[in-house]
Coordinates of C-alpha atoms in Angstrom, one line a residue:
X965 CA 149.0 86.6 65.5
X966 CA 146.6 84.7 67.5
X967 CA 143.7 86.5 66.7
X968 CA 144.8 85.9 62.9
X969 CA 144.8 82.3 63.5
X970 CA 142.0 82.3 65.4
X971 CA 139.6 84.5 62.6
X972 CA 141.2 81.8 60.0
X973 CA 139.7 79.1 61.8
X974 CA 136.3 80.6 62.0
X975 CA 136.2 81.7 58.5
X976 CA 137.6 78.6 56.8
X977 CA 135.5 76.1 54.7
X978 CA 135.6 73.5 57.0
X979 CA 134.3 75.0 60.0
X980 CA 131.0 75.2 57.5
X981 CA 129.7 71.6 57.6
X982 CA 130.1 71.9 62.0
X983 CA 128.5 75.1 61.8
X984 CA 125.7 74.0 59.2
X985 CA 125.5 70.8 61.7
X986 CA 124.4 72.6 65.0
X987 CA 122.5 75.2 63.4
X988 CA 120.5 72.2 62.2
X989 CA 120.2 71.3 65.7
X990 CA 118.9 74.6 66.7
X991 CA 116.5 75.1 64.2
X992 CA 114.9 71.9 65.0
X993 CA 114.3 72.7 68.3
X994 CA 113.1 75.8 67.8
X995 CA 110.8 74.8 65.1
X996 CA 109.5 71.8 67.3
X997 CA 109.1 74.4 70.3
X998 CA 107.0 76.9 68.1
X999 CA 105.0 74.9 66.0
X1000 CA 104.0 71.8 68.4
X1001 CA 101.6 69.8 66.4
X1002 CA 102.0 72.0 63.5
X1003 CA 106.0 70.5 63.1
X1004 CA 105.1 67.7 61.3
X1005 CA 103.3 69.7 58.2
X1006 CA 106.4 72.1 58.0
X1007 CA 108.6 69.3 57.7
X1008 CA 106.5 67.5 55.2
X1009 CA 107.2 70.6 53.3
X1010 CA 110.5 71.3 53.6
X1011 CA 110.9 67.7 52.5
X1012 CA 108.9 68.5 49.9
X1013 CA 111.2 71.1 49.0
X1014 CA 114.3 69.4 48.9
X1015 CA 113.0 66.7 46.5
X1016 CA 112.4 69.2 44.4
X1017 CA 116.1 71.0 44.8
X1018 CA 117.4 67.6 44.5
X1019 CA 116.0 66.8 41.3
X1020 CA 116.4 70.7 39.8
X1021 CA 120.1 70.8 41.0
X1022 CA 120.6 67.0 39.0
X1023 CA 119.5 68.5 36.3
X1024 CA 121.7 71.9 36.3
X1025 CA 124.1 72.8 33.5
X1026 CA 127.2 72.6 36.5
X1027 CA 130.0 70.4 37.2
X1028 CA 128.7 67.3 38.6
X1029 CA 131.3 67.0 41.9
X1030 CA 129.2 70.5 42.5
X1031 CA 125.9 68.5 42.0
X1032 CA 127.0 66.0 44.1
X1033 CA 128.3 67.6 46.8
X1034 CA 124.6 70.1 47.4
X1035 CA 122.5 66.4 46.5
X1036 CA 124.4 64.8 49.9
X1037 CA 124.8 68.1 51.7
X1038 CA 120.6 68.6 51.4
X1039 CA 120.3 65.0 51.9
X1040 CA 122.4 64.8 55.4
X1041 CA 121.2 68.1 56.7
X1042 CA 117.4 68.0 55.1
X1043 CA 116.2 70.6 57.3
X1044 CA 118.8 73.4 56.3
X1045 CA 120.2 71.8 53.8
X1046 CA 117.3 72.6 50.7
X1047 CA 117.3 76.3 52.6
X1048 CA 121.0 77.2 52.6
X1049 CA 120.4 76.2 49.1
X1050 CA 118.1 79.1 47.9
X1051 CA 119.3 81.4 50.3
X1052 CA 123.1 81.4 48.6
X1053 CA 121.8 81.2 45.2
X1054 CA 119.9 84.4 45.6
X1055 CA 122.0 86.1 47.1
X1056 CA 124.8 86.5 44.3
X1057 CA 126.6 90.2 44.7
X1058 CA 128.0 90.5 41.2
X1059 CA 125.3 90.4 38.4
X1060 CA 126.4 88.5 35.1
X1061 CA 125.0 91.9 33.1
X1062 CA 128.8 93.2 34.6
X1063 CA 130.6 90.3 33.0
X1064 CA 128.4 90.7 29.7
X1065 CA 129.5 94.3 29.5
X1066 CA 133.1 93.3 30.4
X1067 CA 133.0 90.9 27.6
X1068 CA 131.9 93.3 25.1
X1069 CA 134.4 96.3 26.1
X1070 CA 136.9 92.9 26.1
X1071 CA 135.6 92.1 22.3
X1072 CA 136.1 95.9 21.3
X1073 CA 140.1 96.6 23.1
X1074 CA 141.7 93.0 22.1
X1075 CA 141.4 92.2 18.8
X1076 CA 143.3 89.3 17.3
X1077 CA 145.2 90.4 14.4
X1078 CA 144.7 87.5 11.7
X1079 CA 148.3 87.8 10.8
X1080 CA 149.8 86.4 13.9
X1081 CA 147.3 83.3 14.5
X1082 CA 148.1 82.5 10.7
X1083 CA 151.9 82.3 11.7
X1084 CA 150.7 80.2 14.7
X1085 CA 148.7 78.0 12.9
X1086 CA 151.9 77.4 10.2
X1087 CA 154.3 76.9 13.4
X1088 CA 152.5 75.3 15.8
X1089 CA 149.5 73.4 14.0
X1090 CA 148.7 70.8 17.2
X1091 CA 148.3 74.3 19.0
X1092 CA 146.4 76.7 17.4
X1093 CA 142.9 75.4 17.7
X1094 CA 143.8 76.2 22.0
X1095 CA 144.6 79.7 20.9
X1096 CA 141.3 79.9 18.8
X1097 CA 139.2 79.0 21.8
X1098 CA 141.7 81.4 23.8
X1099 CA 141.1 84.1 21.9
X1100 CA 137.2 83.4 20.9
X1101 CA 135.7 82.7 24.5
X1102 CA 138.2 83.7 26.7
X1103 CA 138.6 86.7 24.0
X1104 CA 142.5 87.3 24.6
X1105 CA 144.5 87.4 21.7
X1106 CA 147.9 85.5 20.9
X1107 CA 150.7 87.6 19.9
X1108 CA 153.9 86.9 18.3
X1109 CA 156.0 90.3 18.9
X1110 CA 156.7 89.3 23.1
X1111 CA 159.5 87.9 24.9
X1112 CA 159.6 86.0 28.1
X1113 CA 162.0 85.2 31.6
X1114 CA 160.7 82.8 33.5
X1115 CA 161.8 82.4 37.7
X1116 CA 162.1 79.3 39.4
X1117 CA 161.5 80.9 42.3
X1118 CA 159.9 83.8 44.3
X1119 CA 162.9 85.4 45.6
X1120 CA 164.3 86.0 42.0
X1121 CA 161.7 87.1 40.7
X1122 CA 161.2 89.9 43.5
X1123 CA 164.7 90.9 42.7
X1124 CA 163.9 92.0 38.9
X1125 CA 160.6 93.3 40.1
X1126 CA 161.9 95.9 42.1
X1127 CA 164.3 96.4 39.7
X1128 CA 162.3 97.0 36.7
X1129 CA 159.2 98.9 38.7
X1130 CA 162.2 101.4 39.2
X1131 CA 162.1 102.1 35.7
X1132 CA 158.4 103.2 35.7
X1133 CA 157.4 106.4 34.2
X1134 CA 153.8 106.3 33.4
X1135 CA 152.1 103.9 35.2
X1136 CA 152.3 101.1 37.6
X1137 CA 149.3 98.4 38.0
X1138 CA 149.6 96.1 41.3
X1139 CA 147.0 93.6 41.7
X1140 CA 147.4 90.2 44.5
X1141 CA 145.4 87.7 46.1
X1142 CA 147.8 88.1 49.8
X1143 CA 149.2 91.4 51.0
X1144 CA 151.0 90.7 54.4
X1145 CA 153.4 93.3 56.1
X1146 CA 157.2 92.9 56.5
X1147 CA 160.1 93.2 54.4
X1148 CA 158.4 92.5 51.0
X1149 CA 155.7 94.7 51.7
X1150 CA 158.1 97.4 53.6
X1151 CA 160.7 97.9 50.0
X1152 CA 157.3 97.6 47.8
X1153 CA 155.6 100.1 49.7
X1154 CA 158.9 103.0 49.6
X1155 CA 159.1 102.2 46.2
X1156 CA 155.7 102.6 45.5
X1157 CA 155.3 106.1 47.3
X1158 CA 158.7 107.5 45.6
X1159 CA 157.3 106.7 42.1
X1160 CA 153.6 108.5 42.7
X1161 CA 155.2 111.6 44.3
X1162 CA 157.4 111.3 40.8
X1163 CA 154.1 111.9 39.0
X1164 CA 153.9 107.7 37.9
X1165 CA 149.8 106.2 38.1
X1166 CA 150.0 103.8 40.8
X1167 CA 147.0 101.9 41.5
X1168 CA 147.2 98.5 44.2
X1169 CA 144.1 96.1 43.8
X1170 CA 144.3 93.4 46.8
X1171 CA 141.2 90.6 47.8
X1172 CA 139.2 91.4 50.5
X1173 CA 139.3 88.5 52.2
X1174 CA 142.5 86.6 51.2
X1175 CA 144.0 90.7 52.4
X1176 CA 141.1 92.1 53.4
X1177 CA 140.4 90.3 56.7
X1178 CA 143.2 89.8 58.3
X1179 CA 145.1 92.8 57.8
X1180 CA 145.4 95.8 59.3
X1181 CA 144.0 99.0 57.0
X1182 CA 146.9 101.4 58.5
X1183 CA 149.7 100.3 56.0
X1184 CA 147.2 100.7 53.0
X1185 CA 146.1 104.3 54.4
X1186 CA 149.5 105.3 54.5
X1187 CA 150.0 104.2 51.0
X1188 CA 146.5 106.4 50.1
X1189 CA 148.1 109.4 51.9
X1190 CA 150.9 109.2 49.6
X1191 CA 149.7 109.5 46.2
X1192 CA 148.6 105.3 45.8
X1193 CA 146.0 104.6 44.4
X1194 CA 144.2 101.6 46.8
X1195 CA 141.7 99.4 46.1
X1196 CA 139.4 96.6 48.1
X1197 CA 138.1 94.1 45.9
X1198 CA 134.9 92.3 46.9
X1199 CA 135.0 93.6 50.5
X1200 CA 134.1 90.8 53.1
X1201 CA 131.1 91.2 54.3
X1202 CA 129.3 88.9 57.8
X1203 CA 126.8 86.9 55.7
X1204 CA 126.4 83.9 54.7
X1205 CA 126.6 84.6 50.8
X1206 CA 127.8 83.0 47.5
X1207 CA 129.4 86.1 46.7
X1208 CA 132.4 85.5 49.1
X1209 CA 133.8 82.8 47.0
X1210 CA 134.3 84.7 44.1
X1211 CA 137.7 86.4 45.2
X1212 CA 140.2 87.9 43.4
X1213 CA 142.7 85.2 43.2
X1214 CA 145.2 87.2 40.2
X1215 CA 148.8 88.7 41.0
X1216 CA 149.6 90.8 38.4
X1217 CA 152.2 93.9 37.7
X1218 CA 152.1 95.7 34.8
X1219 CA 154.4 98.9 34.4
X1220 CA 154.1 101.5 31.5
X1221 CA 152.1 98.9 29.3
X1222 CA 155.6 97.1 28.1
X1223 CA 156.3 95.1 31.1
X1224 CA 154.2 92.4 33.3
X1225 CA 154.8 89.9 35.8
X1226 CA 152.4 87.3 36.7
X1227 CA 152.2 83.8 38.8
X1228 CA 152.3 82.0 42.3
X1229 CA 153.8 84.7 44.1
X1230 CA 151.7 87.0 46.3
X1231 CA 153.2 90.4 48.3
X1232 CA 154.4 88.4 51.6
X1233 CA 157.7 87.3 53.2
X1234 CA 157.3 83.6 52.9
X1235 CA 156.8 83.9 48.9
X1236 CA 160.7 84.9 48.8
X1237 CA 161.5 82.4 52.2
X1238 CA 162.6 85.2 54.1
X1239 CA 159.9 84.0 56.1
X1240 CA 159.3 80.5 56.7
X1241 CA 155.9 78.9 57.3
X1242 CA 155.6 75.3 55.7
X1243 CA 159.3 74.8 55.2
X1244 CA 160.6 75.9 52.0
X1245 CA 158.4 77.9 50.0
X1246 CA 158.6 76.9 45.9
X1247 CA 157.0 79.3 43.7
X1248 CA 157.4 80.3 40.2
X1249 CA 156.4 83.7 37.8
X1250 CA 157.3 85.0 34.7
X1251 CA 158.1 88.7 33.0
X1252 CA 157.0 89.4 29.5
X1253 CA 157.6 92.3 27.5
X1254 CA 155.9 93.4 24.4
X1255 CA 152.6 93.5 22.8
X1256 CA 150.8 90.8 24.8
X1257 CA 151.1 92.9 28.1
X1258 CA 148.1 94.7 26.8
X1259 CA 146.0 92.2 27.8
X1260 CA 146.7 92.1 31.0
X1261 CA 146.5 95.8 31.4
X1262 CA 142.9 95.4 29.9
X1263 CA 141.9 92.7 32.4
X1264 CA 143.4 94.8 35.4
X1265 CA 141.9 98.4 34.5
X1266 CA 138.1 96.4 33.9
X1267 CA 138.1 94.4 37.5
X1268 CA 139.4 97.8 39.0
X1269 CA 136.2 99.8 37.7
X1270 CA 133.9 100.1 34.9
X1271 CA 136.3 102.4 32.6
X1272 CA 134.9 103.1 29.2
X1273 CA 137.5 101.7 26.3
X1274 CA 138.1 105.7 25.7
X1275 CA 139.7 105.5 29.4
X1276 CA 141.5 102.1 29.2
X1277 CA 143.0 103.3 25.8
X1278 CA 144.9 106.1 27.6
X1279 CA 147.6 103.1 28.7
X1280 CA 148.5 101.4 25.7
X1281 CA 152.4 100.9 25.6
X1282 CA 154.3 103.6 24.2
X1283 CA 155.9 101.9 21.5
X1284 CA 160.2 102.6 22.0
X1285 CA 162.7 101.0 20.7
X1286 CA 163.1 98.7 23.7
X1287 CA 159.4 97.5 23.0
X1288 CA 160.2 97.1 19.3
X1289 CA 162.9 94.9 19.9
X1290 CA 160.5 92.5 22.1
X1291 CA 160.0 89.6 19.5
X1292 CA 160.2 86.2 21.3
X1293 CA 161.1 83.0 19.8
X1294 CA 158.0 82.0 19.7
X1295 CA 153.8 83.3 20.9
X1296 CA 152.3 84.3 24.4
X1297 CA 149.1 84.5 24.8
X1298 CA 147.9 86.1 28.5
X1299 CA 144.4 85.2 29.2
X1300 CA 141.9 85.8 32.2
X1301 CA 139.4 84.1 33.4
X1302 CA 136.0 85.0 35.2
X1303 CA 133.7 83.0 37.5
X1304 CA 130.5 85.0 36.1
X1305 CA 130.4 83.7 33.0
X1306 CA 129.6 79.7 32.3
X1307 CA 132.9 79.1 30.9
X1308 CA 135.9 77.8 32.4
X1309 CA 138.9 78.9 30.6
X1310 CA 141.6 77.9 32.8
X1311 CA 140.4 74.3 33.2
X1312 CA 140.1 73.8 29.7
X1313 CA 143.1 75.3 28.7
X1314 CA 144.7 72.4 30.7
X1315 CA 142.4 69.8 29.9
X1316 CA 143.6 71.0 26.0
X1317 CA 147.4 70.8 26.6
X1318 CA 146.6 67.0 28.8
X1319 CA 144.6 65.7 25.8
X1320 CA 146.6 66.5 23.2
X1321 CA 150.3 66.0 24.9
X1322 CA 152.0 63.0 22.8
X1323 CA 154.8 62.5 25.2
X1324 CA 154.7 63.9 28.5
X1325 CA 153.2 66.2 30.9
X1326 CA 154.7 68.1 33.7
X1327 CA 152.6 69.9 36.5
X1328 CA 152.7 71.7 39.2
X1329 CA 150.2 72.6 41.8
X1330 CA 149.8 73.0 45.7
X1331 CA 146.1 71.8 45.6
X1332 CA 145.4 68.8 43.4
X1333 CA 141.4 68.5 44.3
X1334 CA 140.3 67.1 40.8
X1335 CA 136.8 66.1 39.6
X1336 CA 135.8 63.1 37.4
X1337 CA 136.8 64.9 34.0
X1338 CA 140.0 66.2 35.1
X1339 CA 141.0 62.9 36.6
X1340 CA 139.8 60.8 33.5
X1341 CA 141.6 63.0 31.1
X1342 CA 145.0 62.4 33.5
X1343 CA 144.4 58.6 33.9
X1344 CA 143.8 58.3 30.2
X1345 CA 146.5 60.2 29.3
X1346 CA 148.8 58.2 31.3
X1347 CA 147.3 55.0 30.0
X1348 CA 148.3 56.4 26.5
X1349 CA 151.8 56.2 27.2
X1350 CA 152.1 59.8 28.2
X1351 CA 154.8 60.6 30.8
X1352 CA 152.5 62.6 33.2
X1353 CA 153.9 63.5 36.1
X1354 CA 152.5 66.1 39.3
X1355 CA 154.4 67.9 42.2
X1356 CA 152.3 68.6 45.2
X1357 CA 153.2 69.9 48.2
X1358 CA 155.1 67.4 51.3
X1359 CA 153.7 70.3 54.1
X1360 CA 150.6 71.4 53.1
X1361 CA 149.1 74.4 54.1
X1362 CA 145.6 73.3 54.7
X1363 CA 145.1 69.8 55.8
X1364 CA 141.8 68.6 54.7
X1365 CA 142.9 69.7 51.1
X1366 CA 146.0 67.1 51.8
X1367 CA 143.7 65.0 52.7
X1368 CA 141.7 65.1 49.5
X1369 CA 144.7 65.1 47.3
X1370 CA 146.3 62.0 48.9
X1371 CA 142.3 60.1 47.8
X1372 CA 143.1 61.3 44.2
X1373 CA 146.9 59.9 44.2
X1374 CA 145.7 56.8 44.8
X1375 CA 143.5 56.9 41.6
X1376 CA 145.8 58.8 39.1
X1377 CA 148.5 56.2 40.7
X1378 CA 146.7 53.3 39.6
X1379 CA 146.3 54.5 36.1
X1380 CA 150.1 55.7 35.5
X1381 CA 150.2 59.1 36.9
X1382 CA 153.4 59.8 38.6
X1383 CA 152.9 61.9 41.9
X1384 CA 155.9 63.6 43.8
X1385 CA 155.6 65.6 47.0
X1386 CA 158.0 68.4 47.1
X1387 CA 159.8 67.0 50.9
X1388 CA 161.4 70.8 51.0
X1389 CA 158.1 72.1 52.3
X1390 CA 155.1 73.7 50.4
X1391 CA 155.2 74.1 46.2
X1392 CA 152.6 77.1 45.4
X1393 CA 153.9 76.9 41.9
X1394 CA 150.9 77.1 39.1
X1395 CA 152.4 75.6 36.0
X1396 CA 151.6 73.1 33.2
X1397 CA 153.7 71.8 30.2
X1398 CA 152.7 69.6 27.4
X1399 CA 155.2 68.0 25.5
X1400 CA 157.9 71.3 25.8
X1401 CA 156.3 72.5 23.0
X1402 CA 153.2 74.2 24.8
X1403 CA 152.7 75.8 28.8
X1404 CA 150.9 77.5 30.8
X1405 CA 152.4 79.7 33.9
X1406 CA 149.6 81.6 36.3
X1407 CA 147.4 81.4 39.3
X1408 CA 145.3 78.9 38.4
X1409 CA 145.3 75.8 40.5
X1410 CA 144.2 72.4 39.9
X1411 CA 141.0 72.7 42.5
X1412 CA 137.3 73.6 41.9
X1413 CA 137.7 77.2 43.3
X1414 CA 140.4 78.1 40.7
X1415 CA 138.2 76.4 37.6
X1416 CA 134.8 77.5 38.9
X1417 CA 135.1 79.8 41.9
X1418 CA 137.9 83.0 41.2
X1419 CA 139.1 85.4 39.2
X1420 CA 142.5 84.0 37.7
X1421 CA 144.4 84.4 35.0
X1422 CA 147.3 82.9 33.3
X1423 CA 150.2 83.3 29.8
X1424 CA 149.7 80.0 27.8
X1425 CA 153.2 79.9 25.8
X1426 CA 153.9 78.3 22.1
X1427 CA 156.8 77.0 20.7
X1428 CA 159.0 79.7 23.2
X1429 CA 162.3 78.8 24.5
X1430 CA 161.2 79.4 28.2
X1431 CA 159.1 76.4 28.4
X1432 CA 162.5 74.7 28.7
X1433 CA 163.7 76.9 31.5
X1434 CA 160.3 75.8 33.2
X1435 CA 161.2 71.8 32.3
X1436 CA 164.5 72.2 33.8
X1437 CA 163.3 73.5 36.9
X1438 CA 160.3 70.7 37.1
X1439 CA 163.2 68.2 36.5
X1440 CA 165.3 69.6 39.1
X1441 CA 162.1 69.9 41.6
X1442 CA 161.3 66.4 40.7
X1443 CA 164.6 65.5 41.9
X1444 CA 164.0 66.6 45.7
X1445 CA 160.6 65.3 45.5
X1446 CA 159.3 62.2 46.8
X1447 CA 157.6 59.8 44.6
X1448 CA 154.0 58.4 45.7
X1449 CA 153.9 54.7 45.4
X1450 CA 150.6 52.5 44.7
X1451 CA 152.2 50.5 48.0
X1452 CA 152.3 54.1 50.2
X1453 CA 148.3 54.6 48.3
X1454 CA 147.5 51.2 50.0
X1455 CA 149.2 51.3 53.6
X1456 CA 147.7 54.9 54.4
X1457 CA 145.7 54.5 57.7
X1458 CA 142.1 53.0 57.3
X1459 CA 140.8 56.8 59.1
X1460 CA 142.6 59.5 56.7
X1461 CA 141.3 56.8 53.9
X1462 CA 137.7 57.6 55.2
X1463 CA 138.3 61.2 56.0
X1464 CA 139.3 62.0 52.8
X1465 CA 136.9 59.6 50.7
X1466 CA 134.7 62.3 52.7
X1467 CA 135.6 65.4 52.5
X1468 CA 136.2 64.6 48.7
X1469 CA 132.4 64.8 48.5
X1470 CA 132.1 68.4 49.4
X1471 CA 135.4 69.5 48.0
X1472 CA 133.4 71.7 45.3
X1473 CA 131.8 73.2 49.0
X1474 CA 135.4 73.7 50.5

C-alpha cells in the first residue's frame, strides 16, 4: 500500500509543475556550464522561440483555459517551457487516421433509422435537435424500442450485475477505468471464469494507468489462464508524452447484445462501500435493455481492436422475446466520445441540456473544474431564473482539484448557482437533468480531462420515466448535502483563495 501511495504521488499532475520547476534549474546550469559565452545566443533563441509558440498557441483552434494555461506555463518557465511544448505535441501515440477510420466503420454499423427521430421530433420537439448533433457528429443513433433502471448507488447496482451477467450465453464485454482486487474483483472474477469455461466470449478491457500501474498483473493472468479474454489499453509507458492523458476513462458491460450497464462505478470495493476511503462513497449507473445496447457494443469491440464491421456484426442481439418486449416509455440514446477527434460531444451535450433547461437543472459531479464557457452558460442559466443546482464532493479525493472547484463556487454562487457538498463523503456520481424531461447518466465529468482529455461515454435519456428516479435521488442527496453560501465563498482563508486562483490556471495541465 505504501509503494501505491507513494507511485501515486510521483505520477500525479501536480508533482509536474515541481518537477518542470527544478529541471529548469538544471538545465540552466548545465547550459551555462557548457556553453560559457555562447549562453547568451541560445537563450536569445529559445526566447525567440517561445514568442513564437506564444503567439501560434493564441491563435490555435483549442479551448482557451488550454491556451492559457501553455501561454503562463512557457512564460514562468521560459527555458523549458516553449520545449516541453514541441516535445509533447510531437509525440502523440494515437494517430487521428485511427479515429477517421473508427468514424467511418461507426457511420457504416449505426445508422439512424428516420422513423424513430421522427417520433422524437413529434414527442420531444425542445430535444431533438441534441439527438441530431448526437447522432450526426457523435454518430450514435437514438432509439425508441429500450428500457431503462436506474441505481442510486454502487452497491445496487453490483447486485443486478452479477445477477444478470449470470444469464450470459454468448458474450460478455467488460470494460473500466479502475480494477482493484478484493471482494468486487474476487465474485467478478469466479463469475467471469465459470462463464468462459461454459463456452460464453468474455473479453475485460481496463486503463493502463488508472489499472495499469498500480496493480499487480497476477490476478489478470489468472483470468488469461482461464478462458478471459484481457486487455491493456494505452499501456503506461516512462516518458514524458501527451499520449498518457488520453486514458480510457468508460465502464461499460454489455452481455449478449440485449443488456448494458454503464456509469460512475468502477470494479473496486469502495464503489459498493464495502470499502471505505473518503467516507461514503455515492455513485450512480443504469441498465438498459433493447436496441440501443448496440451502440455500446460497437464503441467497445472498435477501442478493443481494429475489427472489420463483418467481425463486429457477429454480436448483434439475438432478437427474443424478452428483447422484443424492451420498449421504454420514452428514447435512449448511448453515445461515446473520443479525444482524437476535434469534437467534444460530452461537453456539448451538457452545455445543450444547460441552455435550453426552462426550469431547473440538477448535477452531479466529483470534479467541477469548469472553463469560461461552461461557467457562463451555468451563471446565465441561473440568472434566467433556472433552478440550477450542483453536488460536489465534502471529502475530496484529490485536493488541488477541491481547491479549484471551491474558486468556481464562488463564481457560479454569485450568479445564482446553488452548490451542495455531499457531507457523507465523496459523490463520484456523473449525471445531468434538464428540466425532468431530458438526462444524461455516464462517466463524463464536469473537468477538462473528461471534455477534452479521455475516452467517455454516456446514455442521454428523453421523455423516460427514469429521469425521475434520478430527480428523486438528487433531491434526496441534496438533502444530506451542505449548501455553499456567498458568506462561506467570502470567509475562506486569504491562502487556499490564492492557491486555488492558481492552480485554476493550469487546471487544463492537471
Amino acid at each position: 500500500m505504501k509503494l501505491k501511495k507513494l507511485l501515486g504521488s510521483i505520477l500525479s499532475s501536480n508533482a509536474a509543475f515541481v518537477i518542470l520547476l527544478l529541471l529548469q534549474i538544471g538545465f540552466l546550469m548545465l547550459a551555462v556550464a557548457s556553453l560559457g559565452e555562447h549562453f547568451v545566443f541560445f537563450y536569445i533563441a529559445l526566447i525567440a522561440l517561445d514568442i513564437f509558440l506564444v503567439i501560434y498557441i493564441t491563435n490555435k483552434n483549442e479551448p482557451i483555459s488550454y491556451r492559457v494555461a501553455w501561454v503562463v506555463l512557457i512564460s514562468v518557465f521560459p527555458l523549458l517551457g516553449g520545449v516541453s511544448y514541441i516535445y509533447i505535441k510531437l509525440s502523440q501515440q494515437f494517430p487521428k487516421s485511427i479515429d477517421m477510420r473508427n468514424q467511418k466503420q461507426t457511420r457504416e454499423l449505426l445508422v439512424q433509422d428516420k422513423n424513430v427521430m421522427a417520433e422524437l421530433e413529434a414527442n420531444c420537439p425542445d430535444s431533438v435537435n441534441l439527438a441530431r448533433y448526437v447522432a450526426d457528429y457523435g454518430m450514435y443513433p437514438v432509439y425508441r424500442s429500450t428500457c431503462a433502471e436506474y441505481f442510486s448507488l454502487g452497491e445496487a447496482q453490483f447486485s443486478k450485475l452479477v445477477e444478470e451477467l449470470e444469464k450470459a450465453e454468448r458474450f460478455i464485454f467488460l470494460e473500466f477505468f479502475i480494477i482493484t482486487e478484493g471482494y468486487m474483483f474476487d465474485v467478478m472474477s469466479e463469475l467471469l471464469i465459470r462463464k468462459a469455461k461454459a463456452g460464453v466470449d468474455v473479453r475485460l478491457m481496463y486503463d493502463g494507468i488508472g489499472t495499469g500501474m498500480l496493480n499487480s498483473v497476477k490476478p489478470f493472468r489468472k483470468l488469461s489462464d482461464n478462458g478471459v479474454k484481457c486487455k491493456v489499453f494505452n499501456p503506461f509507458r516512462p516518458m514524458i508524452s501527451s499520449v498518457q492523458n488520453n486514458r480510457d476513462h468508460r465502464k461499460i458491460v454489455i452481455i449478449d447484445g440485449h443488456t448494458a450497464f454503464n456509469g460512475g462505478t468502477n470494479l473496486a470495493d469502495e464503489y459498493i462501500n464495502r470499502k471505505e476511503r473518503f467516507g461514503h462513497w455515492k455513485d450512480t449507473a443504469i441498465m438498459i435493455r433493447g436496441q440501443a445496447v448496440w451502440n455500446y457494443t460497437v464503441m467497445f469491440l472498435q477501442l478493443w481492436s481494429k475489427s472489420e464491421s463483418s467481425e463486429i456484426h457477429r454480436f448483434e442481439p439475438v432478437i427474443n422475446a424478452e428483447l422484443a418486449s424492451a420498449i421504454g416509455d420514452g428514447f435512449i440514446q448511448p453515445f461515446s466520445d473520443s479525444p482524437l477527434d476535434e469534437e467534444p460531444v460530452g461537453k456539448r451535450v451538457y452545455l445543450e441540456l444547460i441552455n435550453n433547461a426552462r426550469s431547473y437543472v440538477c448535477i452531479t459531479t466529483p470534479y467541477l473544474i469548469l472553463d469560461e464557457e461552461m461557467t457562463n452558460a451555468l451563471g446565465f442559466a441561473a440568472k434566467k431564473g433556472v433552478d440550477v443546482r450542483i453536488i460536489t464532493p465534502h471529502i475530496p479525493d484529490k485536493w488541488y482539484v477541491h481547491m479549484i472547484a471551491w474558486n468556481n463556487y464562488s463564481r457560479l454562487v454569485n450568479t445564482g448557482v446553488k452548490i451542495y457538498e455531499y457531507t457523507p463523503g465523496f459523490i463520484h456520481a456523473k449525471t445531468c437533468v434538464a428540466d425532468g424531461t431530458s438526462a444524461v447518466v455516464g462517466t463524463i465529468n464536469f473537468d477538462y480531462r473528461s471534455f477534452y482529455l479521455h475516452f467517455e461515454c454516456g446514455s442521454v435519456l428523453y421523455n423516460s420515466s427514469v429521469i425521475g428516479d434520478i430527480v428523486a435521488d438528487f433531491e434526496r442527496t441534496a438533502a444530506v448535502s451542505e449548501q455553499i453560501t456567498a458568506e462561506a465563498c467570502t470567509k475562506r482563508p486569504v491562502h487556499k483563495k490564492i492557491a486555488g486562483a492558481i492552480l485554476n490556471i493550469f487546471a487544463p495541465l492537471l
